[in-house]
Amino acid sequence: MTSNDKETLILNAALQLFSENGYEATRIPQIIKKAGISAGTIYRYFHNKEDILNKLFQRSMNKMLLSLTANYPHDKSFKDQFDFIFMHGEKIIVTNPQLIYFIAKNEFDRGLNQQSHQAFMKLFDFLRNFILKGQEAGVFRQGNPRVLSALLYGGLTFIVDFIIHHNNGALLSESDQQNIHQMYAQLRQTCWDAFTAK
Amino acid sequence: MTSNDKETLILNAALQLFSENGYEATRIPQIIKKAGISAGTIYRYFHNKEDILNKLFQRSMNKMLLSLTANYPHDKSFKDQFDFIFMHGEKIIVTNPQLIYFIAKNEFDRGLNQQSHQAFMKLFDFLRNFILKGQEAGVFRQGNPRVLSALLYGGLTFIVDFIIHHNNGALLSESDQQNIHQMYAQLRQTCWDAFTAK
DNA sequence: GTTAATGGAATGAACGTTCATTCCTTTTGG
DNA sequence: CCAAAAGGAATGAACGTTCATTCCATTAAC
């Protein structure tokens, strides 16, 4: 087991605990136990608790951004781009709902440093740019782009709430997954209608 | 100054601190200082820290529900009811954005007791029922009502994020208020389109 | 054999809470 | 009316506990 693996072990344990209980309520001993390491070791890889939060936040942001930007269909229609964003969004969420929930819970908390905020803004700007371009092209309704991103982001987050709390963080059953997939499809259609209604 | 006033003093201080920093990160000494009372006094009015959270949460929920249900236009059109909900939602949010932010931050946290969850569900059911009735009447689009409530609730919450963080929790300037009013109007129209698009 | 990594007991600061005491208002006695 | 007593609210220093972090002996790697 390399040192890199141990860092990942710690981050994964922290992700689960932070998303379940929040950053403040999560105790270092909990992380230690879940990661299967000892108190001293954690401080070989991270300066302190806050450092874990920030490294985890940035890793999460980069993961999401990478997933959304890799193979992004720049030259296709807005509908295709919209579907691409939703399809990959759903994949990210269903694969690891804790990630989104962790982000939503900690997004604006104290404890996030400049670098973390920049990582968030990168993702936010990506969505914002998509909306702005759609508005310029006359495909999306006019107005403050924040309203549309609020709908999209808020809708996604609230569905994650459902995923997380429906079974107390356990893995999703097949029927749950189908149910969520259906909600996701409805949300996509509803958002698209909202975006394009004139 | 009656004893009731002091309880309110504590709850108001807690509301501001909880919404800014979250429940866990808020320290009792902070509440004491902001409320202008001493350490012992707080335990005359509340059993413990968690009790403050729950009493505050329930007070917040009841405030919101009262504001939404008083003079509710049961016998008017769905559009009128929709506008009523939005109008009163905006009023609540602009008057005290911390309230919504506090709720959004603590909604699913550990520490909330049965009674608090019931208070939340009462409000949630109110919205859910409105959506269900609209669906039954064929006015709103079909599908899982949670998708529509996610859009509405998520949208509102995310706009509150903007209000709170735009000026670090200070009172809103007049131009800010106009800006928010505009966003709110856009959100209302967009949500209505999303709700009613077939 | 040397260096780096690990474990876990030890540490001290900070936390929520308590409680003996003080303060102030209200009641009682004459 | 006034003075003394009582009652309840408020105080803040002190307490036990819990937390993040450190330290150092032990183990693993090469």
Tab-separated table of C-alpha atoms (C1' of nucleotides) in Angstrom:
chain	number	residue	atom	x	y	z
A	1	MET	CA	0.000	0.000	0.000
A	2	THR	CA	1.627	3.224	-1.156
A	3	SER	CA	1.401	6.545	0.670
A	4	ASN	CA	-0.860	7.825	-2.069
A	5	ASP	CA	-3.342	5.082	-1.325
A	6	LYS	CA	-3.434	6.105	2.299
A	7	GLU	CA	-4.206	9.688	1.426
A	8	THR	CA	-7.082	8.464	-0.713
A	9	LEU	CA	-8.247	6.237	2.126
A	10	ILE	CA	-8.401	9.240	4.438
A	11	LEU	CA	-10.170	11.435	1.885
A	12	ASN	CA	-12.775	8.784	1.136
A	13	ALA	CA	-13.481	8.229	4.805
A	14	ALA	CA	-13.736	11.980	5.308
A	15	LEU	CA	-16.073	12.346	2.319
A	16	GLN	CA	-18.500	9.839	3.720
A	17	LEU	CA	-18.450	11.319	7.217
A	18	PHE	CA	-18.551	14.956	6.119
A	19	SER	CA	-21.483	14.307	3.818
A	20	GLU	CA	-23.366	12.411	6.508
A	21	ASN	CA	-22.698	14.578	9.529
A	22	GLY	CA	-21.098	17.739	8.222
A	23	TYR	CA	-17.565	18.933	8.646
A	24	GLU	CA	-17.796	20.346	12.157
A	25	ALA	CA	-19.594	17.372	13.655
A	26	THR	CA	-17.112	14.902	12.179
A	27	ARG	CA	-14.413	13.916	14.633
A	28	ILE	CA	-10.876	13.061	13.667
A	29	PRO	CA	-11.105	9.742	15.554
A	30	GLN	CA	-14.079	8.852	13.350
A	31	ILE	CA	-12.017	9.454	10.230
A	32	ILE	CA	-9.154	7.467	11.689
A	33	LYS	CA	-11.396	4.530	12.475
A	34	LYS	CA	-13.138	4.480	9.114
A	35	ALA	CA	-9.887	4.859	7.202
A	36	GLY	CA	-8.269	2.146	9.290
A	37	ILE	CA	-5.240	4.212	10.191
A	38	SER	CA	-3.961	5.873	13.326
A	39	ALA	CA	-3.961	9.397	14.667
A	40	GLY	CA	-0.338	10.087	13.929
A	41	THR	CA	-0.582	8.962	10.325
A	42	ILE	CA	-3.303	11.392	9.386
A	43	TYR	CA	-0.994	14.293	10.138
A	44	ARG	CA	1.656	12.920	7.831
A	45	TYR	CA	-0.712	13.532	4.941
A	46	PHE	CA	-2.623	16.605	6.081
A	47	HIS	CA	-1.629	19.662	8.068
A	48	ASN	CA	-4.852	19.621	10.068
A	49	LYS	CA	-8.566	18.933	9.865
A	50	GLU	CA	-9.220	22.004	7.738
A	51	ASP	CA	-6.629	20.808	5.266
A	52	ILE	CA	-8.583	17.584	4.817
A	53	LEU	CA	-11.727	19.589	4.081
A	54	ASN	CA	-10.030	21.745	1.471
A	55	LYS	CA	-8.139	18.935	-0.273
A	56	LEU	CA	-11.352	16.907	-0.368
A	57	PHE	CA	-13.397	19.824	-1.646
A	58	GLN	CA	-10.921	20.546	-4.391
A	59	ARG	CA	-10.642	16.910	-5.387
A	60	SER	CA	-14.440	16.751	-5.597
A	61	MET	CA	-14.671	19.880	-7.708
A	62	ASN	CA	-11.967	18.715	-10.067
A	63	LYS	CA	-13.629	15.324	-10.439
A	64	MET	CA	-16.929	16.922	-11.349
A	65	LEU	CA	-15.440	19.470	-13.685
A	66	LEU	CA	-13.381	16.812	-15.426
A	67	SER	CA	-16.422	14.612	-15.831
A	68	LEU	CA	-18.389	17.505	-17.313
A	69	THR	CA	-15.698	18.882	-19.605
A	70	ALA	CA	-14.115	15.680	-20.949
A	71	ASN	CA	-15.566	15.002	-24.404
A	72	TYR	CA	-17.892	17.978	-24.034
A	73	PRO	CA	-19.808	18.421	-27.312
A	74	HIS	CA	-18.845	22.048	-27.968
A	75	ASP	CA	-19.934	21.947	-31.589
A	76	LYS	CA	-23.296	20.294	-31.132
A	77	SER	CA	-26.684	21.875	-30.446
A	78	PHE	CA	-27.630	23.442	-27.124
A	79	LYS	CA	-30.070	20.616	-26.561
A	80	ASP	CA	-27.256	18.100	-27.008
A	81	GLN	CA	-25.006	20.077	-24.677
A	82	PHE	CA	-27.812	20.344	-22.143
A	83	ASP	CA	-28.405	16.608	-22.300
A	84	PHE	CA	-24.693	15.965	-22.004
A	85	ILE	CA	-24.523	18.029	-18.806
A	86	PHE	CA	-27.533	16.258	-17.356
A	87	MET	CA	-26.375	12.808	-18.363
A	88	HIS	CA	-22.976	13.291	-16.770
A	89	GLY	CA	-24.511	15.035	-13.786
A	90	GLU	CA	-26.720	12.052	-13.163
A	91	LYS	CA	-23.798	9.665	-13.539
A	92	ILE	CA	-21.739	11.583	-10.994
A	93	ILE	CA	-24.604	11.806	-8.541
A	94	VAL	CA	-25.705	8.208	-8.730
A	95	THR	CA	-22.156	6.909	-8.602
A	96	ASN	CA	-21.328	8.900	-5.497
A	97	PRO	CA	-24.192	10.929	-4.109
A	98	GLN	CA	-22.106	11.834	-1.079
A	99	LEU	CA	-19.941	13.986	-3.276
A	100	ILE	CA	-22.737	16.335	-4.254
A	101	TYR	CA	-24.166	16.328	-0.813
A	102	PHE	CA	-20.807	17.118	0.674
A	103	ILE	CA	-20.433	20.036	-1.710
A	104	ALA	CA	-23.913	21.369	-1.085
A	105	LYS	CA	-23.389	21.192	2.657
A	106	ASN	CA	-19.970	22.783	2.738
A	107	GLU	CA	-20.091	25.086	-0.220
A	108	PHE	CA	-20.033	28.319	1.682
A	109	ASP	CA	-18.788	27.219	5.055
A	110	ARG	CA	-15.996	28.852	6.868
A	111	GLY	CA	-12.947	26.661	6.598
A	112	LEU	CA	-12.829	26.694	2.825
A	113	ASN	CA	-9.773	28.539	1.613
A	114	GLN	CA	-9.292	30.708	-1.448
A	115	GLN	CA	-8.206	27.772	-3.564
A	116	SER	CA	-11.357	25.837	-2.738
A	117	HIS	CA	-13.568	28.767	-3.611
A	118	GLN	CA	-11.774	29.130	-6.922
A	119	ALA	CA	-12.349	25.459	-7.622
A	120	PHE	CA	-16.050	25.948	-6.987
A	121	MET	CA	-16.216	29.054	-9.154
A	122	LYS	CA	-14.617	27.158	-12.017
A	123	LEU	CA	-17.493	24.693	-12.001
A	124	PHE	CA	-20.074	27.399	-11.445
A	125	ASP	CA	-18.656	29.470	-14.304
A	126	PHE	CA	-18.840	26.470	-16.566
A	127	LEU	CA	-22.598	26.262	-16.040
A	128	ARG	CA	-22.969	30.011	-16.151
A	129	ASN	CA	-21.169	30.236	-19.485
A	130	PHE	CA	-23.352	27.537	-20.923
A	131	ILE	CA	-26.440	29.468	-19.893
A	132	LEU	CA	-25.062	32.790	-21.130
A	133	LYS	CA	-24.241	31.339	-24.551
A	134	GLY	CA	-27.686	29.836	-24.774
A	135	GLN	CA	-29.184	33.200	-23.919
A	136	GLU	CA	-27.038	34.997	-26.498
A	137	ALA	CA	-28.108	32.484	-29.118
A	138	GLY	CA	-31.725	33.175	-28.208
A	139	VAL	CA	-32.313	29.556	-27.269
A	140	PHE	CA	-32.642	30.140	-23.536
A	141	ARG	CA	-34.905	32.681	-21.910
A	142	GLN	CA	-33.403	36.035	-21.049
A	143	GLY	CA	-32.783	37.356	-17.538
A	144	ASN	CA	-30.302	36.838	-14.748
A	145	PRO	CA	-28.462	33.594	-15.519
A	146	ARG	CA	-28.367	32.906	-11.805
A	147	VAL	CA	-32.068	32.186	-11.872
A	148	LEU	CA	-31.585	29.355	-14.323
A	149	SER	CA	-28.508	27.995	-12.590
A	150	ALA	CA	-30.382	28.188	-9.295
A	151	LEU	CA	-33.118	26.007	-10.744
A	152	LEU	CA	-30.682	23.512	-12.150
A	153	TYR	CA	-28.342	23.402	-9.205
A	154	GLY	CA	-31.100	23.577	-6.621
A	155	GLY	CA	-33.101	20.885	-8.341
A	156	LEU	CA	-30.145	18.542	-8.534
A	157	THR	CA	-29.221	19.140	-4.923
A	158	PHE	CA	-32.698	18.519	-3.672
A	159	ILE	CA	-32.928	15.262	-5.539
A	160	VAL	CA	-29.658	14.240	-3.944
A	161	ASP	CA	-31.227	14.995	-0.592
A	162	PHE	CA	-33.795	12.411	-1.494
A	163	ILE	CA	-31.171	9.880	-2.516
A	164	ILE	CA	-29.135	10.362	0.634
A	165	HIS	CA	-31.943	10.352	3.139
A	166	HIS	CA	-34.146	7.791	1.561
A	167	ASN	CA	-31.950	4.985	2.816
A	168	ASN	CA	-29.676	6.703	5.283
A	169	GLY	CA	-26.644	6.787	3.052
A	170	ALA	CA	-26.624	3.103	2.218
A	171	LEU	CA	-26.102	1.949	-1.335
A	172	LEU	CA	-29.089	2.346	-3.606
A	173	SER	CA	-31.330	-0.579	-4.407
A	174	GLU	CA	-32.231	-1.273	-8.009
A	175	SER	CA	-35.761	0.065	-7.639
A	176	ASP	CA	-34.390	3.183	-5.943
A	177	GLN	CA	-32.030	3.676	-8.840
A	178	GLN	CA	-34.860	3.368	-11.335
A	179	ASN	CA	-36.969	5.774	-9.327
A	180	ILE	CA	-34.125	8.282	-9.255
A	181	HIS	CA	-33.434	7.816	-12.929
A	182	GLN	CA	-37.059	8.632	-13.600
A	183	MET	CA	-36.985	11.722	-11.402
A	184	TYR	CA	-33.832	12.743	-13.124
A	185	ALA	CA	-35.415	12.428	-16.539
A	186	GLN	CA	-38.390	14.469	-15.365
A	187	LEU	CA	-36.128	17.113	-13.933
A	188	ARG	CA	-34.197	17.277	-17.186
A	189	GLN	CA	-37.331	17.743	-19.255
A	190	THR	CA	-38.783	20.260	-16.809
A	191	CYS	CA	-35.559	22.262	-16.682
A	192	TRP	CA	-35.304	22.273	-20.454
A	193	ASP	CA	-38.855	23.551	-20.739
A	194	ALA	CA	-38.098	26.196	-18.132
A	195	PHE	CA	-34.904	27.218	-19.898
A	196	THR	CA	-36.471	27.501	-23.323
A	197	ALA	CA	-39.978	28.789	-22.568
A	198	LYS	CA	-40.390	32.292	-23.924
B	1	MET	CA	-37.734	43.209	30.299
B	2	THR	CA	-39.814	40.065	30.773
B	3	SER	CA	-38.464	36.512	30.734
B	4	ASN	CA	-40.103	35.954	27.385
B	5	ASP	CA	-38.046	38.756	25.900
B	6	LYS	CA	-34.862	37.057	27.022
B	7	GLU	CA	-35.807	33.795	25.349
B	8	THR	CA	-36.417	35.707	22.136
B	9	LEU	CA	-33.097	37.462	22.560
B	10	ILE	CA	-31.322	34.117	22.746
B	11	LEU	CA	-33.214	32.656	19.786
B	12	ASN	CA	-32.512	35.676	17.613
B	13	ALA	CA	-28.826	35.601	18.445
B	14	ALA	CA	-28.742	31.873	17.743
B	15	LEU	CA	-30.566	32.326	14.430
B	16	GLN	CA	-28.001	34.779	13.192
B	17	LEU	CA	-25.038	32.675	14.293
B	18	PHE	CA	-26.456	29.327	13.170
B	19	SER	CA	-27.284	30.713	9.736
B	20	GLU	CA	-23.850	32.253	9.374
B	21	ASN	CA	-21.659	29.508	10.756
B	22	GLY	CA	-23.884	26.489	11.175
B	23	TYR	CA	-25.037	24.870	14.370
B	24	GLU	CA	-21.946	22.868	15.236
B	25	ALA	CA	-19.497	25.697	14.652
B	26	THR	CA	-21.511	28.111	16.774
B	27	ARG	CA	-20.219	28.303	20.331
B	28	ILE	CA	-22.395	28.942	23.346
B	29	PRO	CA	-20.164	31.866	24.389
B	30	GLN	CA	-20.885	33.462	20.999
B	31	ILE	CA	-24.617	33.224	21.604
B	32	ILE	CA	-24.190	34.604	25.109
B	33	LYS	CA	-22.191	37.557	23.867
B	34	LYS	CA	-24.572	38.424	21.034
B	35	ALA	CA	-27.645	38.050	23.227
B	36	GLY	CA	-26.027	40.144	25.945
B	37	ILE	CA	-26.685	37.642	28.706
B	38	SER	CA	-24.529	35.424	30.849
B	39	ALA	CA	-23.695	31.757	30.586
B	40	GLY	CA	-25.958	30.560	33.338
B	41	THR	CA	-29.006	32.401	32.074
B	42	ILE	CA	-29.147	30.475	28.831
B	43	TYR	CA	-29.819	27.266	30.753
B	44	ARG	CA	-32.730	28.841	32.529
B	45	TYR	CA	-34.530	29.017	29.184
B	46	PHE	CA	-33.134	26.003	27.336
B	47	HIS	CA	-32.127	22.538	28.443
B	48	ASN	CA	-28.988	22.555	26.316
B	49	LYS	CA	-27.561	23.676	23.006
B	50	GLU	CA	-29.603	21.160	21.041
B	51	ASP	CA	-32.757	22.488	22.654
B	52	ILE	CA	-31.971	25.937	21.281
B	53	LEU	CA	-31.633	24.456	17.802
B	54	ASN	CA	-34.942	22.651	17.984
B	55	LYS	CA	-36.914	25.495	19.497
B	56	LEU	CA	-35.481	27.843	16.900
B	57	PHE	CA	-36.184	25.454	14.059
B	58	GLN	CA	-39.769	24.975	15.143
B	59	ARG	CA	-40.306	28.684	15.625
B	60	SER	CA	-38.958	29.282	12.125
B	61	MET	CA	-41.155	26.633	10.573
B	62	ASN	CA	-44.253	27.896	12.306
B	63	LYS	CA	-43.507	31.441	11.228
B	64	MET	CA	-43.194	30.395	7.608
B	65	LEU	CA	-46.215	28.150	7.617
B	66	LEU	CA	-48.316	30.834	9.258
B	67	SER	CA	-47.187	33.381	6.722
B	68	LEU	CA	-48.082	31.016	3.873
B	69	THR	CA	-51.408	29.775	5.181
B	70	ALA	CA	-52.902	32.955	6.637
B	71	ASN	CA	-55.369	34.372	4.118
B	72	TYR	CA	-54.448	31.663	1.634
B	73	PRO	CA	-56.696	31.999	-1.456
B	74	HIS	CA	-58.097	28.453	-1.454
B	75	ASP	CA	-60.918	29.291	-3.803
B	76	LYS	CA	-58.961	31.200	-6.410
B	77	SER	CA	-57.156	29.910	-9.491
B	78	PHE	CA	-53.935	27.891	-9.349
B	79	LYS	CA	-52.102	30.843	-10.841
B	80	ASP	CA	-53.373	33.053	-8.040
B	81	GLN	CA	-52.401	30.477	-5.439
B	82	PHE	CA	-48.994	30.080	-7.047
B	83	ASP	CA	-48.466	33.831	-7.017
B	84	PHE	CA	-49.615	33.990	-3.414
B	85	ILE	CA	-47.033	31.408	-2.385
B	86	PHE	CA	-44.300	33.212	-4.256
B	87	MET	CA	-45.278	36.644	-2.995
B	88	HIS	CA	-45.267	35.523	0.595
B	89	GLY	CA	-42.132	33.463	0.082
B	90	GLU	CA	-40.348	36.532	-1.199
B	91	LYS	CA	-41.583	38.595	1.717
B	92	ILE	CA	-40.343	36.068	4.237
B	93	ILE	CA	-36.979	35.725	2.563
B	94	VAL	CA	-36.284	39.406	2.091
B	95	THR	CA	-37.456	40.261	5.590
B	96	ASN	CA	-35.194	37.695	7.198
B	97	PRO	CA	-33.018	35.750	4.778
B	98	GLN	CA	-31.219	34.103	7.683
B	99	LEU	CA	-34.337	32.157	8.451
B	100	ILE	CA	-34.358	30.316	5.141
B	101	TYR	CA	-30.657	29.889	5.177
B	102	PHE	CA	-30.773	28.481	8.661
B	103	ILE	CA	-33.429	26.005	7.603
B	104	ALA	CA	-31.601	24.953	4.466
B	105	LYS	CA	-28.409	24.423	6.425
B	106	ASN	CA	-29.927	22.474	9.277
B	107	GLU	CA	-32.834	20.759	7.615
B	108	PHE	CA	-31.470	17.272	7.823
B	109	ASP	CA	-28.830	17.607	10.477
B	110	ARG	CA	-28.543	15.349	13.410
B	111	GLY	CA	-29.726	17.218	16.435
B	112	LEU	CA	-33.187	17.876	15.100
B	113	ASN	CA	-35.764	15.953	17.103
B	114	GLN	CA	-38.993	14.326	15.985
B	115	GLN	CA	-40.999	17.463	16.671
B	116	SER	CA	-38.735	19.544	14.451
B	117	HIS	CA	-38.991	17.080	11.609
B	118	GLN	CA	-42.747	17.117	11.901
B	119	ALA	CA	-42.703	20.904	11.735
B	120	PHE	CA	-40.676	20.706	8.541
B	121	MET	CA	-42.922	18.079	7.026
B	122	LYS	CA	-45.952	20.247	7.682
B	123	LEU	CA	-44.470	22.958	5.504
B	124	PHE	CA	-43.248	20.497	2.914
B	125	ASP	CA	-46.637	18.818	2.739
B	126	PHE	CA	-48.280	22.161	2.205
B	127	LEU	CA	-46.238	22.681	-0.960
B	128	ARG	CA	-46.613	19.063	-1.998
B	129	ASN	CA	-50.387	19.222	-1.678
B	130	PHE	CA	-50.520	22.351	-3.758
B	131	ILE	CA	-48.541	20.624	-6.496
B	132	LEU	CA	-50.617	17.438	-6.288
B	133	LYS	CA	-53.875	19.351	-6.604
B	134	GLY	CA	-52.510	21.241	-9.574
B	135	GLN	CA	-51.520	17.953	-11.173
B	136	GLU	CA	-54.925	16.417	-10.514
B	137	ALA	CA	-56.593	19.424	-12.074
B	138	GLY	CA	-54.382	18.993	-15.127
B	139	VAL	CA	-52.878	22.436	-14.681
B	140	PHE	CA	-49.412	21.282	-13.680
B	141	ARG	CA	-47.291	18.768	-15.518
B	142	GLN	CA	-47.486	15.155	-14.385
B	143	GLY	CA	-44.722	13.195	-12.713
B	144	ASN	CA	-43.151	12.936	-9.301
B	145	PRO	CA	-44.233	16.051	-7.371
B	146	ARG	CA	-40.843	16.068	-5.726
B	147	VAL	CA	-39.289	17.192	-8.989
B	148	LEU	CA	-41.402	20.329	-9.015
B	149	SER	CA	-40.941	21.028	-5.318
B	150	ALA	CA	-37.199	20.478	-5.780
B	151	LEU	CA	-37.155	23.163	-8.450
B	152	LEU	CA	-39.153	25.585	-6.353
B	153	TYR	CA	-37.438	24.927	-3.058
B	154	GLY	CA	-33.980	24.618	-4.602
B	155	GLY	CA	-34.422	27.779	-6.611
B	156	LEU	CA	-35.524	29.773	-3.607
B	157	THR	CA	-32.699	28.464	-1.474
B	158	PHE	CA	-30.080	29.225	-4.037
B	159	ILE	CA	-31.317	32.774	-4.417
B	160	VAL	CA	-31.094	33.144	-0.674
B	161	ASP	CA	-27.492	32.008	-0.927
B	162	PHE	CA	-26.975	34.989	-3.158
B	163	ILE	CA	-28.681	37.338	-0.735
B	164	ILE	CA	-26.723	36.098	2.231
B	165	HIS	CA	-23.307	36.001	0.655
B	166	HIS	CA	-23.556	39.043	-1.513
B	167	ASN	CA	-22.943	41.327	1.407
B	168	ASN	CA	-21.828	38.982	4.158
B	169	GLY	CA	-25.116	38.980	5.994
B	170	ALA	CA	-25.468	42.728	6.331
B	171	LEU	CA	-28.763	44.424	5.615
B	172	LEU	CA	-29.641	44.722	1.971
B	173	SER	CA	-29.149	47.973	0.113
B	174	GLU	CA	-31.983	49.345	-1.985
B	175	SER	CA	-30.361	48.339	-5.267
B	176	ASP	CA	-29.724	44.862	-3.899
B	177	GLN	CA	-33.367	44.600	-2.942
B	178	GLN	CA	-34.456	45.638	-6.416
B	179	ASN	CA	-32.043	43.168	-7.950
B	180	ILE	CA	-33.394	40.382	-5.767
B	181	HIS	CA	-36.966	41.385	-6.471
B	182	GLN	CA	-36.190	41.110	-10.158
B	183	MET	CA	-34.562	37.698	-9.766
B	184	TYR	CA	-37.527	36.634	-7.747
B	185	ALA	CA	-39.955	37.714	-10.444
B	186	GLN	CA	-37.915	35.846	-13.034
B	187	LEU	CA	-37.827	32.742	-10.881
B	188	ARG	CA	-41.584	32.926	-10.419
B	189	GLN	CA	-42.234	33.178	-14.125
B	190	THR	CA	-39.715	30.461	-14.929
B	191	CYS	CA	-41.134	28.120	-12.307
B	192	TRP	CA	-44.646	28.726	-13.536
B	193	ASP	CA	-43.598	27.910	-17.082
B	194	ALA	CA	-41.849	24.788	-15.829
B	195	PHE	CA	-44.888	23.747	-13.801
B	196	THR	CA	-47.372	24.244	-16.588
B	197	ALA	CA	-45.405	23.235	-19.689
B	198	LYS	CA	-46.859	20.070	-21.180
C	1	DG	C1'	21.729	-0.535	9.315
C	2	DT	C1'	19.520	3.467	8.256
C	3	DT	C1'	15.527	6.012	7.031
C	4	DA	C1'	10.849	6.646	6.596
C	5	DA	C1'	6.244	5.364	8.028
C	6	DT	C1'	3.055	4.012	11.608
C	7	DG	C1'	0.531	3.487	15.928
C	8	DG	C1'	-1.512	5.059	19.961
C	9	DA	C1'	-0.933	7.066	24.468
C	10	DA	C1'	-0.347	11.726	26.088
C	11	DT	C1'	-1.332	16.665	25.912
C	12	DG	C1'	-3.442	20.935	26.441
C	13	DA	C1'	-6.834	23.963	24.744
C	14	DA	C1'	-11.638	24.675	24.251
C	15	DC	C1'	-16.083	23.227	24.834
C	16	DG	C1'	-20.878	22.811	27.020
C	17	DT	C1'	-22.649	22.846	31.370
C	18	DT	C1'	-23.113	23.563	36.453
C	19	DC	C1'	-23.647	25.830	40.772
C	20	DA	C1'	-22.625	28.758	44.659
C	21	DT	C1'	-23.340	33.385	44.978
C	22	DT	C1'	-25.181	38.074	43.920
C	23	DC	C1'	-28.637	41.197	42.598
C	24	DC	C1'	-33.075	43.016	42.206
C	25	DT	C1'	-37.886	42.974	42.506
C	26	DT	C1'	-41.862	41.711	45.127
C	27	DT	C1'	-44.072	40.511	49.301
C	28	DT	C1'	-44.712	40.676	54.211
C	29	DG	C1'	-45.031	42.624	58.942
C	30	DG	C1'	-45.643	46.278	61.902
D	1	DC	C1'	-45.432	54.078	54.703
D	2	DC	C1'	-41.130	51.861	55.761
D	3	DA	C1'	-37.939	48.121	56.723
D	4	DA	C1'	-37.058	43.496	56.578
D	5	DA	C1'	-37.484	39.128	54.404
D	6	DA	C1'	-38.220	36.164	50.576
D	7	DG	C1'	-38.076	34.528	45.908
D	8	DG	C1'	-36.550	34.119	41.591
D	9	DA	C1'	-33.504	35.623	37.884
D	10	DA	C1'	-28.805	36.475	36.528
D	11	DT	C1'	-24.006	35.938	37.033
D	12	DG	C1'	-19.418	34.057	35.965
D	13	DA	C1'	-15.803	31.248	37.775
D	14	DA	C1'	-15.027	26.452	37.803
D	15	DC	C1'	-15.800	21.670	36.325
D	16	DG	C1'	-15.481	17.442	33.750
D	17	DT	C1'	-15.245	16.040	29.169
D	18	DT	C1'	-13.994	15.943	24.499
D	19	DC	C1'	-11.532	17.382	20.879
D	20	DA	C1'	-7.559	18.119	17.499
D	21	DT	C1'	-2.937	17.587	17.640
D	22	DT	C1'	1.776	16.036	19.171
D	23	DC	C1'	5.305	12.999	20.615
D	24	DC	C1'	7.930	9.169	20.689
D	25	DA	C1'	8.529	4.229	20.739
D	26	DT	C1'	7.918	0.651	17.412
D	27	DT	C1'	7.647	-1.356	12.882
D	28	DA	C1'	8.469	-1.781	7.973
D	29	DA	C1'	11.212	-0.916	3.689
D	30	DC	C1'	15.199	-1.312	1.025
